[in-house]
Each structure stands twice: as structure tokens, then as C-alpha cells.
Amino acid sequence: MSGTLHDIGQLRSISAVTVLVLLVVWESSAPFAVYFVGNSGERLRHGLKNLVLGSLNALLTGIVFVALWWATAEWAQTQNFGLLNWLSFPSWAHVVGAFLLFDAWMYFWHRLNHRVPFLWRFHRTHHSDPRMDVTTANRFHLGEIFLSSILRVPVIALLGLELWELALYETAMFTVVQLHHANIALPGWLDRGLRVLIVTTFMHKVHHSRWQPETDSNYSSLFSFWDRLFGTFQLRADPRTLEFGLEEFDRPEHHTLIGLFTTPLKQIRRTIPQRPRQDDQSMR
Ligand SMILES: [Zn+2]
């Protein structure tokens, strides 16, 4: 068991670091937004703070939750428990079902994080980044990761997931999450083509808009069709008119490491910035 857990951890780490390096190079040569003109130190500090959060989250899941998910998945398999086991699917359909059902859970969990004020306190750590780039994919509060990791236990059991399916899903999902947070722009035809199936950089940029009706849209993580299916899909006619972050978390003290860790404790109401100019508005 420990060998398998080790392999799973390695697969995810190697993939995450490789994709991170490739996207940092892409962002350096052709950035979508110019955030750090002549200030590479500021870019480094911004990225490191986000990566510190991501490393702590990886440590928490690695030390506590992977073993718990493993035990749950093992129990579901030996007891023949969970939807995918009850349906007696062939192994390929079991994998496809695992990807689709777990990604659907991720969609609803993300939606809940925007809807429930207690969950938003944690999730706003991710949204407060005004300079969204590939490192923002790591910028999640430890509390949010703790809650989502705990909830995964019954989800794994109820769906009858196998741990290697979850590991494969996590690797694919985090690759797409890094790609759609990156400060890059894909050619229009490519973004349009890819977003039929997966969440693209153009689609997810709208989710990080300061304008709440846009923040509360495009919740999908890996597959993009959940937003179309549940009526939350939205695009901006010109993505270059988007502004990222949260107006109530603009002050520099919110973006220090202490500021990021204490974001959930702050009694700050969500402010809704002005509607974008008429010609900049969203389209569906
Ligand atoms: Zn969100």
C-alpha cells in the first residue's frame, strides 16, 4: 500500500512541477496581461506566496487525507459499495464514470463555495489574487482544502471510486487547472475548440472577474460542459477588458502570507464593483 501511495504522490508532483515550469516559461515569453514590468522580484514574491499555500495544502493531503481516501476506496471495493460498483460497469466505463461523476461533484462543491458565506470566507483567498497566473492554481486556503478533503470521504464511498482513478483524475484536473489560471492567451480558434470539452484560460478568466455576476459563473474544473448544462456558462466579448481580484481585498496587507492565512477571519462584506461598460459586457 505504501508503495502505491508513494507512486501516486510522485505522479501528481512530477506532473504539477513540469506543467508549472512550462507555463512559467510561456507566461514569460507571451503574457496575456503585463503585471510585473521590470519587477521580476515582485513576480517572484507573488509566485512564492501562492506556492507556499499550495505546498502546505499538498502536505496536509499527503499526510492525512490520501491514506483516508485509500482506506475508503478499499472498503468500497471489498464491500462492493457505491454507484459505480452497483452498476457492474466494465473497467473502461468505470473509469469514465469516475471522471464524470467526480468532476460533477467538483462543480457543485465549487458552486457551494460561492453560495455559502462560511465557505466563501475561505474561497475568497483564491479569488483575491489581482494578478492571476499559473501560481494562482495553488492559492487555496488550508481550511478550504481541509473541508473539501473531508467531504471527499463520503463522495469516494458513494461513487465507489478506486484510488488510482482519483489519482488519475487529480493529475488531469490539476493540469487543466494550471493551464486555465495561466497568464497566457490561446489562439481564439484553439480556445473555442478546447472549451467544448475542457475549461480554457478564456473561460476561467471570466470566473476571476471582479464583477460578481461573472465571478459567480464558470464553476467547472476539468470538463466545461457542466456550466452549459446547469446554466452558469458565461464569456466576456473581449477578455482584455476583464479585471481580476476582489475589490474588498485590494490593500497590500491582504496579500502578505499572514494576510492570506487570515483571510477567512476578516469581517469584510463582499463589495460589488460597477457593472462593466456596455460594450464590455458578458455574453452567453
Ligand atoms: Zn471560485
CSV table of N, CA, C and O in Angstrom, one decimal, residues 100-212:
chain,number,residue,atom,x,y,z
A,100,LEU,N,-16.3,11.5,-14.8
A,100,LEU,CA,-17.5,12.4,-15.0
A,100,LEU,C,-18.2,12.7,-13.6
A,100,LEU,O,-18.5,13.8,-13.3
A,101,LEU,N,-18.4,11.6,-12.8
A,101,LEU,CA,-19.2,11.9,-11.6
A,101,LEU,C,-18.3,12.7,-10.6
A,101,LEU,O,-18.9,13.6,-9.9
A,102,PHE,N,-17.0,12.4,-10.5
A,102,PHE,CA,-16.2,13.2,-9.5
A,102,PHE,C,-16.1,14.6,-10.0
A,102,PHE,O,-16.1,15.6,-9.2
A,103,ASP,N,-16.0,14.8,-11.3
A,103,ASP,CA,-15.9,16.2,-11.8
A,103,ASP,C,-17.2,17.0,-11.6
A,103,ASP,O,-17.2,18.2,-11.3
A,104,ALA,N,-18.3,16.2,-11.7
A,104,ALA,CA,-19.6,16.9,-11.4
A,104,ALA,C,-19.7,17.3,-9.9
A,104,ALA,O,-20.2,18.4,-9.6
A,105,TRP,N,-19.2,16.4,-9.0
A,105,TRP,CA,-19.1,16.8,-7.6
A,105,TRP,C,-18.3,18.0,-7.4
A,105,TRP,O,-18.6,18.9,-6.6
A,106,MET,N,-17.1,18.1,-8.1
A,106,MET,CA,-16.2,19.3,-8.0
A,106,MET,C,-17.0,20.6,-8.4
A,106,MET,O,-16.8,21.6,-7.9
A,107,TYR,N,-17.8,20.4,-9.5
A,107,TYR,CA,-18.6,21.6,-10.0
A,107,TYR,C,-19.5,22.1,-8.8
A,107,TYR,O,-19.6,23.3,-8.5
A,108,PHE,N,-20.3,21.1,-8.2
A,108,PHE,CA,-21.3,21.5,-7.2
A,108,PHE,C,-20.6,22.0,-5.9
A,108,PHE,O,-21.0,23.0,-5.3
A,109,TRP,N,-19.4,21.4,-5.6
A,109,TRP,CA,-18.7,21.9,-4.4
A,109,TRP,C,-18.2,23.3,-4.7
A,109,TRP,O,-18.3,24.2,-3.8
A,110,HIS,N,-17.7,23.6,-5.9
A,110,HIS,CA,-17.2,25.0,-6.2
A,110,HIS,C,-18.4,26.0,-6.1
A,110,HIS,O,-18.2,27.1,-5.6
A,111,ARG,N,-19.5,25.5,-6.6
A,111,ARG,CA,-20.7,26.4,-6.6
A,111,ARG,C,-21.1,26.7,-5.2
A,111,ARG,O,-21.5,27.9,-4.8
A,112,LEU,N,-21.0,25.7,-4.3
A,112,LEU,CA,-21.4,25.9,-2.9
A,112,LEU,C,-20.4,26.9,-2.2
A,112,LEU,O,-20.8,27.7,-1.4
A,113,ASN,N,-19.1,26.9,-2.6
A,113,ASN,CA,-18.1,27.8,-2.1
A,113,ASN,C,-18.5,29.2,-2.4
A,113,ASN,O,-18.0,30.1,-1.7
A,114,HIS,N,-19.2,29.4,-3.5
A,114,HIS,CA,-19.6,30.8,-3.8
A,114,HIS,C,-20.9,31.2,-3.1
A,114,HIS,O,-21.2,32.3,-2.9
A,115,ARG,N,-21.8,30.2,-2.9
A,115,ARG,CA,-23.1,30.4,-2.4
A,115,ARG,C,-23.2,30.5,-0.9
A,115,ARG,O,-23.9,31.4,-0.3
A,116,VAL,N,-22.4,29.7,-0.2
A,116,VAL,CA,-22.5,29.6,1.3
A,116,VAL,C,-21.5,30.6,1.9
A,116,VAL,O,-20.3,30.5,1.7
A,117,PRO,N,-21.9,31.6,2.7
A,117,PRO,CA,-21.0,32.7,3.2
A,117,PRO,C,-19.8,32.1,4.0
A,117,PRO,O,-18.7,32.6,3.8
A,118,PHE,N,-20.0,31.0,4.8
A,118,PHE,CA,-18.9,30.5,5.5
A,118,PHE,C,-17.8,29.9,4.6
A,118,PHE,O,-16.6,30.1,4.8
A,119,LEU,N,-18.3,29.2,3.5
A,119,LEU,CA,-17.3,28.6,2.6
A,119,LEU,C,-16.6,29.7,1.8
A,119,LEU,O,-15.4,29.6,1.5
A,120,TRP,N,-17.4,30.8,1.4
A,120,TRP,CA,-16.8,31.9,0.7
A,120,TRP,C,-15.6,32.6,1.4
A,120,TRP,O,-14.7,33.0,0.8
A,121,ARG,N,-15.7,32.6,2.8
A,121,ARG,CA,-14.6,33.2,3.6
A,121,ARG,C,-13.3,32.5,3.2
A,121,ARG,O,-12.3,33.2,3.2
A,122,PHE,N,-13.3,31.2,3.0
A,122,PHE,CA,-12.1,30.5,2.7
A,122,PHE,C,-11.7,30.7,1.2
A,122,PHE,O,-10.6,31.0,0.8
A,123,HIS,N,-12.8,30.5,0.4
A,123,HIS,CA,-12.6,30.5,-1.1
A,123,HIS,C,-12.1,31.9,-1.6
A,123,HIS,O,-11.5,31.9,-2.7
A,124,ARG,N,-12.5,32.9,-0.9
A,124,ARG,CA,-12.1,34.3,-1.4
A,124,ARG,C,-10.6,34.5,-1.4
A,124,ARG,O,-10.0,35.4,-2.1
A,125,THR,N,-9.8,33.6,-0.6
A,125,THR,CA,-8.3,33.7,-0.7
A,125,THR,C,-7.9,33.4,-2.1
A,125,THR,O,-6.9,34.0,-2.6
A,126,HIS,N,-8.6,32.5,-2.8
A,126,HIS,CA,-8.2,32.1,-4.2
A,126,HIS,C,-8.6,33.3,-5.1
A,126,HIS,O,-7.8,33.7,-6.0
A,127,HIS,N,-9.8,33.9,-4.9
A,127,HIS,CA,-10.3,34.9,-5.8
A,127,HIS,C,-9.6,36.3,-5.6
A,127,HIS,O,-9.8,37.2,-6.4
A,128,SER,N,-9.0,36.5,-4.4
A,128,SER,CA,-8.4,37.9,-4.2
A,128,SER,C,-7.2,38.2,-5.0
A,128,SER,O,-6.7,39.3,-4.9
A,129,ASP,N,-6.7,37.2,-5.7
A,129,ASP,CA,-5.4,37.5,-6.5
A,129,ASP,C,-5.7,38.4,-7.7
A,129,ASP,O,-6.4,38.0,-8.6
A,130,PRO,N,-5.2,39.6,-7.6
A,130,PRO,CA,-5.5,40.6,-8.8
A,130,PRO,C,-4.6,40.3,-10.0
A,130,PRO,O,-4.7,40.9,-11.0
A,131,ARG,N,-3.5,39.5,-9.7
A,131,ARG,CA,-2.6,39.2,-10.8
A,131,ARG,C,-2.6,37.6,-11.0
A,131,ARG,O,-1.6,36.9,-10.7
A,132,MET,N,-3.7,37.2,-11.6
A,132,MET,CA,-3.9,35.8,-11.8
A,132,MET,C,-2.8,35.2,-12.8
A,132,MET,O,-2.7,35.7,-13.9
A,133,ASP,N,-2.1,34.2,-12.3
A,133,ASP,CA,-1.2,33.5,-13.2
A,133,ASP,C,-1.2,32.0,-12.8
A,133,ASP,O,-2.0,31.6,-12.0
A,134,VAL,N,-0.3,31.2,-13.4
A,134,VAL,CA,-0.3,29.8,-13.1
A,134,VAL,C,-0.2,29.5,-11.6
A,134,VAL,O,-0.7,28.5,-11.1
A,135,THR,N,0.5,30.3,-10.8
A,135,THR,CA,0.7,30.0,-9.4
A,135,THR,C,-0.6,30.2,-8.7
A,135,THR,O,-0.8,29.6,-7.6
A,136,THR,N,-1.6,30.9,-9.2
A,136,THR,CA,-2.9,31.1,-8.6
A,136,THR,C,-3.6,29.8,-8.4
A,136,THR,O,-4.5,29.6,-7.5
A,137,ALA,N,-3.2,28.8,-9.3
A,137,ALA,CA,-3.8,27.5,-9.2
A,137,ALA,C,-3.5,26.8,-7.9
A,137,ALA,O,-4.2,25.8,-7.5
A,138,ASN,N,-2.5,27.3,-7.2
A,138,ASN,CA,-2.1,26.8,-5.8
A,138,ASN,C,-2.7,27.6,-4.7
A,138,ASN,O,-2.5,27.2,-3.5
A,139,ARG,N,-3.2,28.7,-5.0
A,139,ARG,CA,-3.6,29.7,-3.9
A,139,ARG,C,-5.0,29.3,-3.4
A,139,ARG,O,-6.0,29.9,-3.7
A,140,PHE,N,-5.0,28.3,-2.5
A,140,PHE,CA,-6.2,27.9,-1.8
A,140,PHE,C,-5.9,27.9,-0.3
A,140,PHE,O,-4.9,27.5,0.1
A,141,HIS,N,-6.9,28.4,0.5
A,141,HIS,CA,-6.7,28.4,1.9
A,141,HIS,C,-6.7,27.0,2.5
A,141,HIS,O,-7.5,26.1,2.0
A,142,LEU,N,-5.9,26.7,3.4
A,142,LEU,CA,-5.8,25.4,4.1
A,142,LEU,C,-7.2,24.9,4.5
A,142,LEU,O,-7.5,23.7,4.5
A,143,GLY,N,-8.0,25.8,5.0
A,143,GLY,CA,-9.3,25.5,5.5
A,143,GLY,C,-10.2,24.9,4.4
A,143,GLY,O,-11.0,24.0,4.6
A,144,GLU,N,-10.1,25.5,3.2
A,144,GLU,CA,-10.9,25.1,2.1
A,144,GLU,C,-10.5,23.7,1.7
A,144,GLU,O,-11.3,22.8,1.4
A,145,ILE,N,-9.2,23.4,1.7
A,145,ILE,CA,-8.7,22.1,1.3
A,145,ILE,C,-9.1,21.1,2.4
A,145,ILE,O,-9.4,19.9,2.0
A,146,PHE,N,-9.0,21.5,3.7
A,146,PHE,CA,-9.4,20.6,4.7
A,146,PHE,C,-10.9,20.1,4.6
A,146,PHE,O,-11.2,19.0,4.6
A,147,LEU,N,-11.8,21.1,4.3
A,147,LEU,CA,-13.2,20.8,4.2
A,147,LEU,C,-13.5,20.0,3.0
A,147,LEU,O,-14.2,19.0,3.0
A,148,SER,N,-12.8,20.3,1.8
A,148,SER,CA,-13.1,19.5,0.6
A,148,SER,C,-12.5,18.1,0.7
A,148,SER,O,-13.1,17.2,0.2
A,149,SER,N,-11.4,18.0,1.5
A,149,SER,CA,-10.8,16.7,1.6
A,149,SER,C,-11.6,15.8,2.5
A,149,SER,O,-11.8,14.6,2.2
A,150,ILE,N,-12.2,16.3,3.6
A,150,ILE,CA,-13.1,15.6,4.4
A,150,ILE,C,-14.3,15.1,3.7
A,150,ILE,O,-14.7,13.9,3.7
A,151,LEU,N,-14.9,16.0,2.9
A,151,LEU,CA,-16.1,15.7,2.1
A,151,LEU,C,-15.9,14.6,1.1
A,151,LEU,O,-16.8,13.9,0.6
A,152,ARG,N,-14.6,14.5,0.6
A,152,ARG,CA,-14.3,13.5,-0.4
A,152,ARG,C,-14.5,12.1,0.1
A,152,ARG,O,-14.7,11.2,-0.7
A,153,VAL,N,-14.4,11.9,1.4
A,153,VAL,CA,-14.5,10.6,2.0
A,153,VAL,C,-15.9,10.0,1.7
A,153,VAL,O,-15.9,8.9,1.0
A,154,PRO,N,-17.0,10.6,2.0
A,154,PRO,CA,-18.3,10.0,1.6
A,154,PRO,C,-18.5,10.0,0.1
A,154,PRO,O,-19.1,9.1,-0.4
A,155,VAL,N,-17.9,11.0,-0.6
A,155,VAL,CA,-18.1,11.0,-2.0
A,155,VAL,C,-17.4,9.8,-2.7
A,155,VAL,O,-18.0,9.1,-3.5
A,156,ILE,N,-16.2,9.5,-2.2
A,156,ILE,CA,-15.5,8.3,-2.7
A,156,ILE,C,-16.3,7.0,-2.5
A,156,ILE,O,-16.4,6.2,-3.4
A,157,ALA,N,-16.8,7.0,-1.3
A,157,ALA,CA,-17.6,5.8,-0.9
A,157,ALA,C,-18.9,5.7,-1.7
A,157,ALA,O,-19.2,4.6,-2.3
A,158,LEU,N,-19.6,6.8,-1.8
A,158,LEU,CA,-20.9,6.7,-2.5
A,158,LEU,C,-20.8,6.5,-4.0
A,158,LEU,O,-21.6,5.8,-4.6
A,159,LEU,N,-19.7,7.0,-4.6
A,159,LEU,CA,-19.5,6.7,-6.0
A,159,LEU,C,-18.8,5.4,-6.3
A,159,LEU,O,-18.8,4.9,-7.4
A,160,GLY,N,-18.1,4.8,-5.3
A,160,GLY,CA,-17.4,3.6,-5.4
A,160,GLY,C,-16.1,3.8,-6.3
A,160,GLY,O,-15.8,3.0,-7.1
A,161,LEU,N,-15.4,4.9,-6.0
A,161,LEU,CA,-14.2,5.2,-6.7
A,161,LEU,C,-13.0,4.4,-6.3
A,161,LEU,O,-12.9,4.0,-5.1
A,162,GLU,N,-12.1,4.1,-7.2
A,162,GLU,CA,-10.9,3.4,-6.8
A,162,GLU,C,-9.8,4.5,-6.7
A,162,GLU,O,-9.9,5.5,-7.4
A,163,LEU,N,-8.9,4.3,-5.8
A,163,LEU,CA,-7.9,5.4,-5.5
A,163,LEU,C,-7.1,5.8,-6.7
A,163,LEU,O,-6.8,6.9,-7.0
A,164,TRP,N,-6.7,4.8,-7.6
A,164,TRP,CA,-5.9,5.1,-8.7
A,164,TRP,C,-6.7,6.0,-9.7
A,164,TRP,O,-6.2,6.8,-10.4
A,165,GLU,N,-8.1,5.8,-9.7
A,165,GLU,CA,-8.9,6.6,-10.6
A,165,GLU,C,-8.9,8.0,-10.1
A,165,GLU,O,-8.9,9.0,-10.9
A,166,LEU,N,-9.0,8.2,-8.8
A,166,LEU,CA,-9.0,9.5,-8.2
A,166,LEU,C,-7.6,10.2,-8.5
A,166,LEU,O,-7.6,11.4,-8.8
A,167,ALA,N,-6.5,9.4,-8.4
A,167,ALA,CA,-5.2,9.9,-8.6
A,167,ALA,C,-5.0,10.4,-10.1
A,167,ALA,O,-4.5,11.5,-10.4
A,168,LEU,N,-5.6,9.6,-11.0
A,168,LEU,CA,-5.5,9.9,-12.4
A,168,LEU,C,-6.4,11.2,-12.7
A,168,LEU,O,-5.9,12.1,-13.4
A,169,TYR,N,-7.5,11.2,-12.1
A,169,TYR,CA,-8.4,12.4,-12.2
A,169,TYR,C,-7.7,13.6,-11.7
A,169,TYR,O,-7.7,14.7,-12.4
A,170,GLU,N,-7.1,13.5,-10.5
A,170,GLU,CA,-6.5,14.7,-9.9
A,170,GLU,C,-5.3,15.2,-10.8
A,170,GLU,O,-5.2,16.4,-10.9
A,171,THR,N,-4.6,14.3,-11.4
A,171,THR,CA,-3.5,14.7,-12.2
A,171,THR,C,-4.0,15.4,-13.5
A,171,THR,O,-3.5,16.5,-13.8
A,172,ALA,N,-5.0,14.9,-14.1
A,172,ALA,CA,-5.6,15.5,-15.3
A,172,ALA,C,-6.2,16.8,-14.9
A,172,ALA,O,-6.0,17.9,-15.6
A,173,MET,N,-7.0,16.8,-13.8
A,173,MET,CA,-7.7,18.0,-13.4
A,173,MET,C,-6.7,19.2,-13.1
A,173,MET,O,-6.9,20.3,-13.5
A,174,PHE,N,-5.6,18.8,-12.3
A,174,PHE,CA,-4.7,19.9,-11.9
A,174,PHE,C,-3.9,20.5,-13.1
A,174,PHE,O,-3.6,21.6,-13.1
A,175,THR,N,-3.7,19.6,-14.1
A,175,THR,CA,-3.0,20.1,-15.3
A,175,THR,C,-3.9,21.1,-16.0
A,175,THR,O,-3.4,22.2,-16.4
A,176,VAL,N,-5.2,20.8,-16.1
A,176,VAL,CA,-6.1,21.8,-16.7
A,176,VAL,C,-6.3,23.0,-15.9
A,176,VAL,O,-6.4,24.1,-16.4
A,177,VAL,N,-6.3,22.8,-14.5
A,177,VAL,CA,-6.5,24.0,-13.6
A,177,VAL,C,-5.3,24.9,-13.8
A,177,VAL,O,-5.4,26.1,-13.8
A,178,GLN,N,-4.1,24.3,-13.9
A,178,GLN,CA,-2.9,25.2,-14.0
A,178,GLN,C,-3.0,25.9,-15.4
A,178,GLN,O,-2.7,27.1,-15.4
A,179,LEU,N,-3.4,25.2,-16.4
A,179,LEU,CA,-3.5,25.8,-17.7
A,179,LEU,C,-4.5,27.0,-17.7
A,179,LEU,O,-4.2,28.0,-18.3
A,180,HIS,N,-5.7,26.8,-17.1
A,180,HIS,CA,-6.7,27.8,-17.2
A,180,HIS,C,-6.5,29.0,-16.3
A,180,HIS,O,-7.1,30.0,-16.4
A,181,HIS,N,-5.5,28.8,-15.3
A,181,HIS,CA,-5.2,30.0,-14.5
A,181,HIS,C,-4.0,30.8,-15.1
A,181,HIS,O,-3.7,31.9,-14.7
A,182,ALA,N,-3.3,30.2,-16.0
A,182,ALA,CA,-2.0,30.8,-16.5
A,182,ALA,C,-2.3,32.1,-17.2
A,182,ALA,O,-3.3,32.3,-17.8
A,183,ASN,N,-1.3,33.0,-17.1
A,183,ASN,CA,-1.4,34.3,-17.7
A,183,ASN,C,-1.0,34.3,-19.1
A,183,ASN,O,0.0,34.8,-19.5
A,184,ILE,N,-1.8,33.5,-19.9
A,184,ILE,CA,-1.5,33.3,-21.3
A,184,ILE,C,-2.8,33.4,-22.1
A,184,ILE,O,-3.9,33.4,-21.5
A,185,ALA,N,-2.7,33.6,-23.4
A,185,ALA,CA,-3.9,33.5,-24.2
A,185,ALA,C,-3.7,32.5,-25.3
A,185,ALA,O,-2.7,32.6,-26.0
A,186,LEU,N,-4.6,31.6,-25.4
A,186,LEU,CA,-4.5,30.6,-26.5
A,186,LEU,C,-5.1,31.3,-27.8
A,186,LEU,O,-5.9,32.3,-27.6
A,187,PRO,N,-4.7,30.9,-29.0
A,187,PRO,CA,-5.4,31.5,-30.2
A,187,PRO,C,-6.9,31.2,-30.1
A,187,PRO,O,-7.3,30.2,-29.5
A,188,GLY,N,-7.7,32.2,-30.6
A,188,GLY,CA,-9.1,32.1,-30.4
A,188,GLY,C,-9.7,30.8,-30.9
A,188,GLY,O,-10.6,30.2,-30.2
A,189,TRP,N,-9.3,30.3,-32.0
A,189,TRP,CA,-9.8,29.0,-32.6
A,189,TRP,C,-9.5,27.9,-31.6
A,189,TRP,O,-10.4,27.0,-31.5
A,190,LEU,N,-8.3,27.9,-31.0
A,190,LEU,CA,-7.9,26.8,-30.1
A,190,LEU,C,-8.7,26.8,-28.8
A,190,LEU,O,-9.2,25.8,-28.3
A,191,ASP,N,-8.9,28.0,-28.3
A,191,ASP,CA,-9.7,28.2,-27.0
A,191,ASP,C,-11.1,27.7,-27.3
A,191,ASP,O,-11.7,27.0,-26.5
A,192,ARG,N,-11.7,28.2,-28.4
A,192,ARG,CA,-13.1,27.8,-28.7
A,192,ARG,C,-13.2,26.3,-28.9
A,192,ARG,O,-14.1,25.7,-28.4
A,193,GLY,N,-12.2,25.7,-29.5
A,193,GLY,CA,-12.3,24.2,-29.8
A,193,GLY,C,-12.1,23.4,-28.5
A,193,GLY,O,-12.9,22.5,-28.2
A,194,LEU,N,-11.1,23.8,-27.7
A,194,LEU,CA,-10.9,23.1,-26.4
A,194,LEU,C,-12.0,23.2,-25.4
A,194,LEU,O,-12.3,22.3,-24.7
A,195,ARG,N,-12.7,24.4,-25.4
A,195,ARG,CA,-13.7,24.6,-24.4
A,195,ARG,C,-15.0,23.9,-24.6
A,195,ARG,O,-15.9,24.0,-23.8
A,196,VAL,N,-15.1,23.2,-25.8
A,196,VAL,CA,-16.2,22.3,-26.0
A,196,VAL,C,-16.1,21.2,-24.9
A,196,VAL,O,-17.1,20.7,-24.4
A,197,LEU,N,-14.9,20.8,-24.5
A,197,LEU,CA,-14.7,19.7,-23.6
A,197,LEU,C,-14.1,20.2,-22.3
A,197,LEU,O,-14.5,19.7,-21.2
A,198,ILE,N,-13.0,21.0,-22.3
A,198,ILE,CA,-12.4,21.4,-21.0
A,198,ILE,C,-12.4,22.9,-20.8
A,198,ILE,O,-12.7,23.6,-21.7
A,199,VAL,N,-12.2,23.2,-19.5
A,199,VAL,CA,-12.2,24.6,-19.1
A,199,VAL,C,-10.9,25.3,-19.6
A,199,VAL,O,-9.8,24.8,-19.4
A,200,THR,N,-11.1,26.4,-20.4
A,200,THR,CA,-9.9,27.0,-21.0
A,200,THR,C,-9.6,28.3,-20.3
A,200,THR,O,-10.3,28.8,-19.4
A,201,THR,N,-8.4,28.9,-20.6
A,201,THR,CA,-8.0,30.1,-20.0
A,201,THR,C,-9.0,31.3,-20.2
A,201,THR,O,-9.3,32.0,-19.2
A,202,PHE,N,-9.6,31.4,-21.4
A,202,PHE,CA,-10.6,32.4,-21.6
A,202,PHE,C,-11.8,32.2,-20.7
A,202,PHE,O,-12.3,33.2,-20.1
A,203,MET,N,-12.2,31.0,-20.6
A,203,MET,CA,-13.4,30.7,-19.9
A,203,MET,C,-13.2,31.0,-18.4
A,203,MET,O,-14.0,31.6,-17.7
A,204,HIS,N,-12.0,30.6,-17.9
A,204,HIS,CA,-11.8,30.7,-16.4
A,204,HIS,C,-11.5,32.1,-16.0
A,204,HIS,O,-11.7,32.5,-14.9
A,205,LYS,N,-10.9,32.9,-17.0
A,205,LYS,CA,-10.6,34.3,-16.6
A,205,LYS,C,-11.9,35.0,-16.2
A,205,LYS,O,-11.9,35.9,-15.4
A,206,VAL,N,-13.0,34.7,-16.9
A,206,VAL,CA,-14.3,35.3,-16.5
A,206,VAL,C,-14.7,35.0,-15.1
A,206,VAL,O,-15.2,35.8,-14.4
A,207,HIS,N,-14.4,33.8,-14.6
A,207,HIS,CA,-14.7,33.4,-13.2
A,207,HIS,C,-13.9,34.2,-12.2
A,207,HIS,O,-14.3,34.4,-11.1
A,208,HIS,N,-12.7,34.8,-12.6
A,208,HIS,CA,-11.9,35.6,-11.7
A,208,HIS,C,-12.2,37.1,-11.9
A,208,HIS,O,-11.5,37.9,-11.3
A,209,SER,N,-13.3,37.4,-12.7
A,209,SER,CA,-13.6,38.8,-12.9
A,209,SER,C,-14.0,39.5,-11.5
A,209,SER,O,-14.5,38.8,-10.6
A,210,ARG,N,-13.8,40.8,-11.4
A,210,ARG,CA,-14.2,41.5,-10.2
A,210,ARG,C,-15.7,41.7,-10.1
A,210,ARG,O,-16.3,42.0,-9.1
A,211,TRP,N,-16.4,41.5,-11.3
A,211,TRP,CA,-17.8,41.8,-11.3
A,211,TRP,C,-18.6,40.5,-10.9
A,211,TRP,O,-18.4,39.5,-11.5
A,212,GLN,N,-19.3,40.6,-9.8
A,212,GLN,CA,-19.8,39.4,-9.2
A,212,GLN,C,-20.7,38.5,-10.1
A,212,GLN,O,-20.5,37.2,-10.0
